[in-house]
CSV table of N, CA and C in Angstrom, one decimal:
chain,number,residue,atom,x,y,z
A,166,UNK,N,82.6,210.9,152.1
A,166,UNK,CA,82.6,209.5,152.3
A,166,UNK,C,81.3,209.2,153.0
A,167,UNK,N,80.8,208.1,152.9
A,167,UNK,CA,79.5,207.6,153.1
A,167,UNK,C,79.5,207.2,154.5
A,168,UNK,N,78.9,207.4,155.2
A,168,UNK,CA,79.0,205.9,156.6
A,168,UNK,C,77.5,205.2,156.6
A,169,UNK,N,77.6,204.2,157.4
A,169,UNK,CA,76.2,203.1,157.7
A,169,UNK,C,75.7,202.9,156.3
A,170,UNK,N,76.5,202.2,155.2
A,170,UNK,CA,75.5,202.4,154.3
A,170,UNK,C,75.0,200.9,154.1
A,171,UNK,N,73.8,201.2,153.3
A,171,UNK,CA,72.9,200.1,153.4
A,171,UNK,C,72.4,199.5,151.9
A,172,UNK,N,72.0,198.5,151.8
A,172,UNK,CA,71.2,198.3,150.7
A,172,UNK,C,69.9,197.5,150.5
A,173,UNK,N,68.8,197.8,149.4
A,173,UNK,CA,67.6,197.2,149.9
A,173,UNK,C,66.9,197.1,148.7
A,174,UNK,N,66.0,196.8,148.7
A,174,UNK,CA,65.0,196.6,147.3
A,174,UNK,C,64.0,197.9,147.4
A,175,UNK,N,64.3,198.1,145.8
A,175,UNK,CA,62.6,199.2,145.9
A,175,UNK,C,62.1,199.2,145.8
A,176,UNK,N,60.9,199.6,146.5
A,176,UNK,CA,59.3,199.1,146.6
A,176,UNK,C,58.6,200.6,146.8
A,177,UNK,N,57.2,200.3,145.7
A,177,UNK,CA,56.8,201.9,145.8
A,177,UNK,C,56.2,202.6,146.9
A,178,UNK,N,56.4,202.0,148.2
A,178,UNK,CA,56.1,202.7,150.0
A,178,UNK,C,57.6,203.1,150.2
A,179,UNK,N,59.0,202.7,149.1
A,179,UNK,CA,60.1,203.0,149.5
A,179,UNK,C,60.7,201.7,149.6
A,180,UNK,N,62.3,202.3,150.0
A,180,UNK,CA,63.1,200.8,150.5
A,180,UNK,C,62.6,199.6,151.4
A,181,UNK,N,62.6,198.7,150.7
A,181,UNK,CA,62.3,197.4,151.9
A,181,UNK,C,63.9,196.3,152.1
A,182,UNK,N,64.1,195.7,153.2
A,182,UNK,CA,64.8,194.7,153.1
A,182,UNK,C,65.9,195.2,153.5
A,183,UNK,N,66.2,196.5,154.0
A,183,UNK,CA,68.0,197.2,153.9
A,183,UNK,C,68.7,195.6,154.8
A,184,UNK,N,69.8,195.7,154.2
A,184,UNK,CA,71.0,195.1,154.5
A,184,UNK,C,72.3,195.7,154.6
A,185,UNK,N,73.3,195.9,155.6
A,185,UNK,CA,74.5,196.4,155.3
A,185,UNK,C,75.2,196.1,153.7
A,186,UNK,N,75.8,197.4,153.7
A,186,UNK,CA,76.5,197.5,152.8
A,186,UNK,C,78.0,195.9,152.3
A,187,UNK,N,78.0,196.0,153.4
A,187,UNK,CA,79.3,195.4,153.3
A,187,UNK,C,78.5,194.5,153.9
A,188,UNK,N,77.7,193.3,153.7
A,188,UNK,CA,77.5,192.0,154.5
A,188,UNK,C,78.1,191.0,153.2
A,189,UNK,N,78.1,189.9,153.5
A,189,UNK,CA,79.0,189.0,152.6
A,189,UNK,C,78.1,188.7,151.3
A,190,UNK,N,76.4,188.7,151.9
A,190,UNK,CA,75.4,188.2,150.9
A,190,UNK,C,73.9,188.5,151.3
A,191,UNK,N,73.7,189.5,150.0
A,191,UNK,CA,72.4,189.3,150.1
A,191,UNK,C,71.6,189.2,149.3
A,192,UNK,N,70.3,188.9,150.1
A,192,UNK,CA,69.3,187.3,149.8
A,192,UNK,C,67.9,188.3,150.1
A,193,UNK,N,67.1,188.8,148.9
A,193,UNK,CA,65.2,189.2,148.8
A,193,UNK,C,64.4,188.0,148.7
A,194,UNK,N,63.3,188.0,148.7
A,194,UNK,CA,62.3,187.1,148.2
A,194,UNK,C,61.3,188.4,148.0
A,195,UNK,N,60.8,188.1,146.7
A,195,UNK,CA,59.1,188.6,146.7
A,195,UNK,C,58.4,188.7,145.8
A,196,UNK,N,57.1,188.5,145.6
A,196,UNK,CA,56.4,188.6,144.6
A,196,UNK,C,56.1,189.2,143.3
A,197,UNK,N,56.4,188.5,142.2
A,197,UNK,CA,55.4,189.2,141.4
A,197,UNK,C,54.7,188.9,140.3
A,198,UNK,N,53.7,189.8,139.9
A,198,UNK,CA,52.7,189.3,139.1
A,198,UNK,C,53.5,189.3,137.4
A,199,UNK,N,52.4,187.7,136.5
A,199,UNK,CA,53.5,187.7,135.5
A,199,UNK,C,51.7,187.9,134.5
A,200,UNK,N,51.9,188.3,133.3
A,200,UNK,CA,50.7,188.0,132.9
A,200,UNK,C,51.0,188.5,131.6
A,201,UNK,N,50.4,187.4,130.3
A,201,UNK,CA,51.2,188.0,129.1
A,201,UNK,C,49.7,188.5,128.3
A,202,UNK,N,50.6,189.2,127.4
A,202,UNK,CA,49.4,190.4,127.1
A,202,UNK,C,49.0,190.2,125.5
A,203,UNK,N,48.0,190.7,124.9
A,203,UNK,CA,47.9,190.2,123.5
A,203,UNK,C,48.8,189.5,122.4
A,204,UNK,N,49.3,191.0,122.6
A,204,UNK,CA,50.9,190.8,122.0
A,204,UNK,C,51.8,189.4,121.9
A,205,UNK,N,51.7,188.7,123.0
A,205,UNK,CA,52.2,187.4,123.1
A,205,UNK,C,53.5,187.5,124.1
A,206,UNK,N,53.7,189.0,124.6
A,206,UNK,CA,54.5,189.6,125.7
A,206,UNK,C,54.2,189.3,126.9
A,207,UNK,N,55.5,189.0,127.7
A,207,UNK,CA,54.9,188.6,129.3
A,207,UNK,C,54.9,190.4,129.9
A,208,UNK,N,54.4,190.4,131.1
A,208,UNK,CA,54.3,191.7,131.4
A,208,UNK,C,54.3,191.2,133.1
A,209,UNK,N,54.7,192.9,133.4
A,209,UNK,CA,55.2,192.0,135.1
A,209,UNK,C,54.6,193.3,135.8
A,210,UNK,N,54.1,192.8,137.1
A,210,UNK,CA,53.9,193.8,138.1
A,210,UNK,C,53.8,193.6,139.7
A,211,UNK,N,53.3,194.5,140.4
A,211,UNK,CA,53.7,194.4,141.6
A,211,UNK,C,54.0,195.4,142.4
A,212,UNK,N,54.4,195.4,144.1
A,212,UNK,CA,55.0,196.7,144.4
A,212,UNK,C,55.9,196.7,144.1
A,213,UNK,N,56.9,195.8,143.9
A,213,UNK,CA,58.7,195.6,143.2
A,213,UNK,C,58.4,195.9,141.8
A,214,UNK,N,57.8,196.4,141.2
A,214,UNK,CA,58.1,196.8,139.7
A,214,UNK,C,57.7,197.7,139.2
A,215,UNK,N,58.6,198.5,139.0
A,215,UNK,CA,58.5,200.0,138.3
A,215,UNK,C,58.3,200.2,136.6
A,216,UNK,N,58.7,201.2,136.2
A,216,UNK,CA,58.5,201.3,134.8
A,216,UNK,C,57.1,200.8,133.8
A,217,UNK,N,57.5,201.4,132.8
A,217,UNK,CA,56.1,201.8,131.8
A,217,UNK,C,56.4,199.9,131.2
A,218,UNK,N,54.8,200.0,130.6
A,218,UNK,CA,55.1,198.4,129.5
A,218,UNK,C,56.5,198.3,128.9
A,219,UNK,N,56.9,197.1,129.1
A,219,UNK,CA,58.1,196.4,127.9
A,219,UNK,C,59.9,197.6,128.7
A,220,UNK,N,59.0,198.0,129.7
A,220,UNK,CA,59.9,198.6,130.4
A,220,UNK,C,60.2,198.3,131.6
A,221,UNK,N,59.4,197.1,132.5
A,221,UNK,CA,59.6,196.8,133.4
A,221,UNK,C,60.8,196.5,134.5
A,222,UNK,N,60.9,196.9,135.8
A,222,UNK,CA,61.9,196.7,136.2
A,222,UNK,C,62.2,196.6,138.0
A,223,UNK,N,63.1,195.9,138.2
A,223,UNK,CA,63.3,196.1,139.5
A,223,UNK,C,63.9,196.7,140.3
A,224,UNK,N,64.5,197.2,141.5
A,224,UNK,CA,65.4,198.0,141.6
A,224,UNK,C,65.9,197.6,143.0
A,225,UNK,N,67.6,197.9,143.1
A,225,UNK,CA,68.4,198.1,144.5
A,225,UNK,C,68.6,199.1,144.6
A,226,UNK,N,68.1,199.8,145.4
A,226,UNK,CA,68.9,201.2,146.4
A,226,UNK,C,69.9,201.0,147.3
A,227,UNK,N,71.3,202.0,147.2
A,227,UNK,CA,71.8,202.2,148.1
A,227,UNK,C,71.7,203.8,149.0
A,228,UNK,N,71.9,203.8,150.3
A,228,UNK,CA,72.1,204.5,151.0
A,228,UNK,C,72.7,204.7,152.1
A,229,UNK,N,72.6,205.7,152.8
A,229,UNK,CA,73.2,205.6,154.2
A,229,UNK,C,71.7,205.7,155.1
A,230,UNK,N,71.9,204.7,156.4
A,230,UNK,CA,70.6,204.7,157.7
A,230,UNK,C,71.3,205.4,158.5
A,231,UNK,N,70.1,206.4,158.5
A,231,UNK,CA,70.7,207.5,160.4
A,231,UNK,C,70.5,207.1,160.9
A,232,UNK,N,70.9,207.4,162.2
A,232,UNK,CA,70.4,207.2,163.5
A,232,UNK,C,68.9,206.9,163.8
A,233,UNK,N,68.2,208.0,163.0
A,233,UNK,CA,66.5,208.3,163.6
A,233,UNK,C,65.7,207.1,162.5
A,234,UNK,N,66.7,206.3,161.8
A,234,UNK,CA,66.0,205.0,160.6
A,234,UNK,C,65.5,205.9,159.3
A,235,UNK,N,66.1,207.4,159.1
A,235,UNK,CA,65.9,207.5,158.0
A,235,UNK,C,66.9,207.3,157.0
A,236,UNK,N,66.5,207.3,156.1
A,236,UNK,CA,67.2,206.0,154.5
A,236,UNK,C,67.4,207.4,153.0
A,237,UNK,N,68.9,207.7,153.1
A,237,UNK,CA,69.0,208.9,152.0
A,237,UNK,C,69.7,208.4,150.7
A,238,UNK,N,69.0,207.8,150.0
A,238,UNK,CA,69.6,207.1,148.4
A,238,UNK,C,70.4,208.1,148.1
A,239,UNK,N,72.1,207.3,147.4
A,239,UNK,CA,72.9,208.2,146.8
A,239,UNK,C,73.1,207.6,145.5
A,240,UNK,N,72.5,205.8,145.6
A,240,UNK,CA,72.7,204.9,144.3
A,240,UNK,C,71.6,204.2,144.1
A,241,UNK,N,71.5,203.7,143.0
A,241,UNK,CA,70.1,203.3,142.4
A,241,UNK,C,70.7,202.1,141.4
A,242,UNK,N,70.2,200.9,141.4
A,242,UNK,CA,70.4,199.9,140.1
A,242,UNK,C,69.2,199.6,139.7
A,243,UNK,N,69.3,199.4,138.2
A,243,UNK,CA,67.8,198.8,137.3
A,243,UNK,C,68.1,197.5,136.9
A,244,UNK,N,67.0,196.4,137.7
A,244,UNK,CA,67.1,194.9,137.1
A,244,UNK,C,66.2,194.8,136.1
A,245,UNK,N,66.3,194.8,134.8
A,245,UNK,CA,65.6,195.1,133.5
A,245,UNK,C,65.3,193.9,133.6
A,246,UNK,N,63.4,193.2,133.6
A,246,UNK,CA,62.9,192.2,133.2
A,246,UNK,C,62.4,192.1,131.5
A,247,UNK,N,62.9,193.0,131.0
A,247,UNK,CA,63.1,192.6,129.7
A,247,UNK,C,64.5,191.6,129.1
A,248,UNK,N,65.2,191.9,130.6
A,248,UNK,CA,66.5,191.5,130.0
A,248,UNK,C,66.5,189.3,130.1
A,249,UNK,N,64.8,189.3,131.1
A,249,UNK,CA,65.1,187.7,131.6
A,249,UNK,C,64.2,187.3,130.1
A,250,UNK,N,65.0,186.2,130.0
A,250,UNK,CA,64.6,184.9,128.7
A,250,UNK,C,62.8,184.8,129.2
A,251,UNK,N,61.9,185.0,128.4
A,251,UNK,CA,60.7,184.9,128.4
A,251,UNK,C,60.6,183.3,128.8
A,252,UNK,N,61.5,182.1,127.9
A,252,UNK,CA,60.9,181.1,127.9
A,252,UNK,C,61.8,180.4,129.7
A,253,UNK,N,62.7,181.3,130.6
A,253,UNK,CA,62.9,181.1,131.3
A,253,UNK,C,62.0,180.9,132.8
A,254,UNK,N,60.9,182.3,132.5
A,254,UNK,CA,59.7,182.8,132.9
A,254,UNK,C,58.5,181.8,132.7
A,255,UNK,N,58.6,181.4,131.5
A,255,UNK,CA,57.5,180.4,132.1
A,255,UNK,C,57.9,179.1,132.5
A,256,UNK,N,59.2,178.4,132.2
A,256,UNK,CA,59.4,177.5,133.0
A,256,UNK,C,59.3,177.6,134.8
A,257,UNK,N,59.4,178.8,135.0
A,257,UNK,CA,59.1,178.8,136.7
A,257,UNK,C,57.9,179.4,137.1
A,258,UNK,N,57.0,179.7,135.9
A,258,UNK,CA,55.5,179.6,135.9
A,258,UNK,C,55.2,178.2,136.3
A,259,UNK,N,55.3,177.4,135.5
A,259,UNK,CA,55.1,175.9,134.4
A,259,UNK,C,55.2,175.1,135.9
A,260,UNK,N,56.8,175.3,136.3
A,260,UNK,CA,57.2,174.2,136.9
A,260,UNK,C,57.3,174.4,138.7
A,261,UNK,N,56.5,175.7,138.6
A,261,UNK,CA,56.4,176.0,140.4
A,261,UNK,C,57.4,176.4,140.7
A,262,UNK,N,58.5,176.9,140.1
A,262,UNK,CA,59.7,177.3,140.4
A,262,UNK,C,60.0,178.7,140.5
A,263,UNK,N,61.3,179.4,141.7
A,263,UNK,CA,61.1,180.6,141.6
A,263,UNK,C,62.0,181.3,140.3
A,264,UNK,N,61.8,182.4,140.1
A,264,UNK,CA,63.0,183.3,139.2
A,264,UNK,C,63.9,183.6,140.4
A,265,UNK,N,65.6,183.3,140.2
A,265,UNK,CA,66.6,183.6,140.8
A,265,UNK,C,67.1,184.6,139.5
A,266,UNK,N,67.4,186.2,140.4
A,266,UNK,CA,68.7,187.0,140.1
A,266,UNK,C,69.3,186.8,140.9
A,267,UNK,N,71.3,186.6,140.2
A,267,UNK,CA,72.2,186.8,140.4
A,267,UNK,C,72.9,187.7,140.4
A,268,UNK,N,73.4,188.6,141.3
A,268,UNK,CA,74.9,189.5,141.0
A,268,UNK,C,75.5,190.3,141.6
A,269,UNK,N,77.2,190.4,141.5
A,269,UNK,CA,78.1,190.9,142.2
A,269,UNK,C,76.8,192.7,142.7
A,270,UNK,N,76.9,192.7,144.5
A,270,UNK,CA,76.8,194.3,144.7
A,270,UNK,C,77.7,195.4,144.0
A,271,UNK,N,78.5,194.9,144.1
A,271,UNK,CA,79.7,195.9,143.9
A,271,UNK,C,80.5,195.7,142.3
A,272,UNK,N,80.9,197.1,141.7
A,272,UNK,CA,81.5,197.4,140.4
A,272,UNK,C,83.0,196.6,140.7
A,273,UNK,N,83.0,197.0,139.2
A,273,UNK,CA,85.1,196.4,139.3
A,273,UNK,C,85.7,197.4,140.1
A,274,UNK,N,85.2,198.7,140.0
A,274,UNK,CA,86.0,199.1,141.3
A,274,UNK,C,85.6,199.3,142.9
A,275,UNK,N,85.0,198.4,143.4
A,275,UNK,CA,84.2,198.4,144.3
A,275,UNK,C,83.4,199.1,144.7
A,276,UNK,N,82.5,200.2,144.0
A,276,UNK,CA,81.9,201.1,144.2
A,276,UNK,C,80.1,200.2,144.4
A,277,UNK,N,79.5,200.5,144.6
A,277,UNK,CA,78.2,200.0,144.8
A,277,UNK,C,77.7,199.9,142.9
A,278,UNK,N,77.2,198.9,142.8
A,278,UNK,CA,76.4,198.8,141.7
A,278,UNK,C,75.5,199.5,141.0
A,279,UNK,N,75.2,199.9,139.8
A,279,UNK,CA,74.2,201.1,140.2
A,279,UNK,C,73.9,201.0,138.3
A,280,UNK,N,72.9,201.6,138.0
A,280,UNK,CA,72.4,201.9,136.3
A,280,UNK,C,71.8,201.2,136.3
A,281,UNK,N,72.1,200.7,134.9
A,281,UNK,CA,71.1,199.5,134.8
A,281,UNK,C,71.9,198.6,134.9
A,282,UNK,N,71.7,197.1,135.2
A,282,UNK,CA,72.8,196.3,135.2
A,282,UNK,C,72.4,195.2,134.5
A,283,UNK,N,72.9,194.8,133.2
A,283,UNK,CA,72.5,193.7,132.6
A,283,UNK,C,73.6,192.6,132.1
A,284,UNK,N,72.8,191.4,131.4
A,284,UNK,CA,74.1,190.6,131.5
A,284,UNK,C,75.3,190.9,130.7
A,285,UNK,N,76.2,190.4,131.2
A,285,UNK,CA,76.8,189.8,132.1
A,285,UNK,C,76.7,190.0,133.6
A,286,UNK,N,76.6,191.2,134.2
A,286,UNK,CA,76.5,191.2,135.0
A,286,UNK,C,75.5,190.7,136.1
A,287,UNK,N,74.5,190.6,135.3
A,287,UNK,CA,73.4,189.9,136.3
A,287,UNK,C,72.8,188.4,135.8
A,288,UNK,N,72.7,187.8,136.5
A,288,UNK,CA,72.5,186.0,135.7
A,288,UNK,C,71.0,185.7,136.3
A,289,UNK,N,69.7,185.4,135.2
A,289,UNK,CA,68.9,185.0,135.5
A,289,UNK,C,68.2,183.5,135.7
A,290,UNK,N,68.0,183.0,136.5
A,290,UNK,CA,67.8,181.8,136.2
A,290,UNK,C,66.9,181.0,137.0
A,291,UNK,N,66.7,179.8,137.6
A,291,UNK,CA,65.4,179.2,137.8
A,291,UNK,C,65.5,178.1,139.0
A,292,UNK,N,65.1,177.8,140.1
A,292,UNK,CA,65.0,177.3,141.4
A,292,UNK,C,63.9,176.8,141.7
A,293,UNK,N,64.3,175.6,142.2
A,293,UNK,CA,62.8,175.5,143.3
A,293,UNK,C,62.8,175.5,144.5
């Protein structure tokens, strides 16, 4: 069984943002670069985005925080930006607006979220 566990965004210096596991909601903000490529593909980057071209992606870590603030991943989820509507993308280019992800932390059986997670499960969509 796990204790102190946490969850946070992945960023390639490592986890940023941890939040308890169990808080009612949580809420990132951060950057990233959008830029479409010959092809007529958008392409994304940043410290939040991992993966090869047309592979892009974001990620939540879970783990447990020790005592001394070290952070030991036992779960990992993939927010696949292949999976967001291109023409959603440039409306929050276009219209100054942010990209909102949506979605439950937790599986149907309450276990921490984790793979890849696509829709249904994750809802993309557009804010200002």
């Amino acid at each position: 069984m796990f204790e102190n566990v946490h969850v946070g965004l992945r960023h390639r210096n490592g986890p940023v943002g941890l939040l308890p596991g169990d808080a009612d909601a949580a809420h990132w903000q951060l950057e990233l670069t959008v830029r479409q490529n010959p092809d007529e593909e958008l392409d994304f980057g940043g410290p939040y985005v991992y993966g090869g071209r047309g592979e892009r992606a974001l990620g939540l870590v879970w783990g447990t925080l020790d005592r001394d603030d070290s952070f030991d991943v036992f779960r990992a989820a993939k927010l696949r930006l292949s999976d967001v509507d291109s023409k959603l993308v440039q409306e929050a280019l276009d219209g100054g607006k942010r990209l909102v992800c949506s979605l439950g932390l937790t599986d149907e059986l309450g276990f921490p979220r984790c793979a890849s997670v696509r829709p249904p499960n994750v809802e993309w969509s557009t804010a200002t």
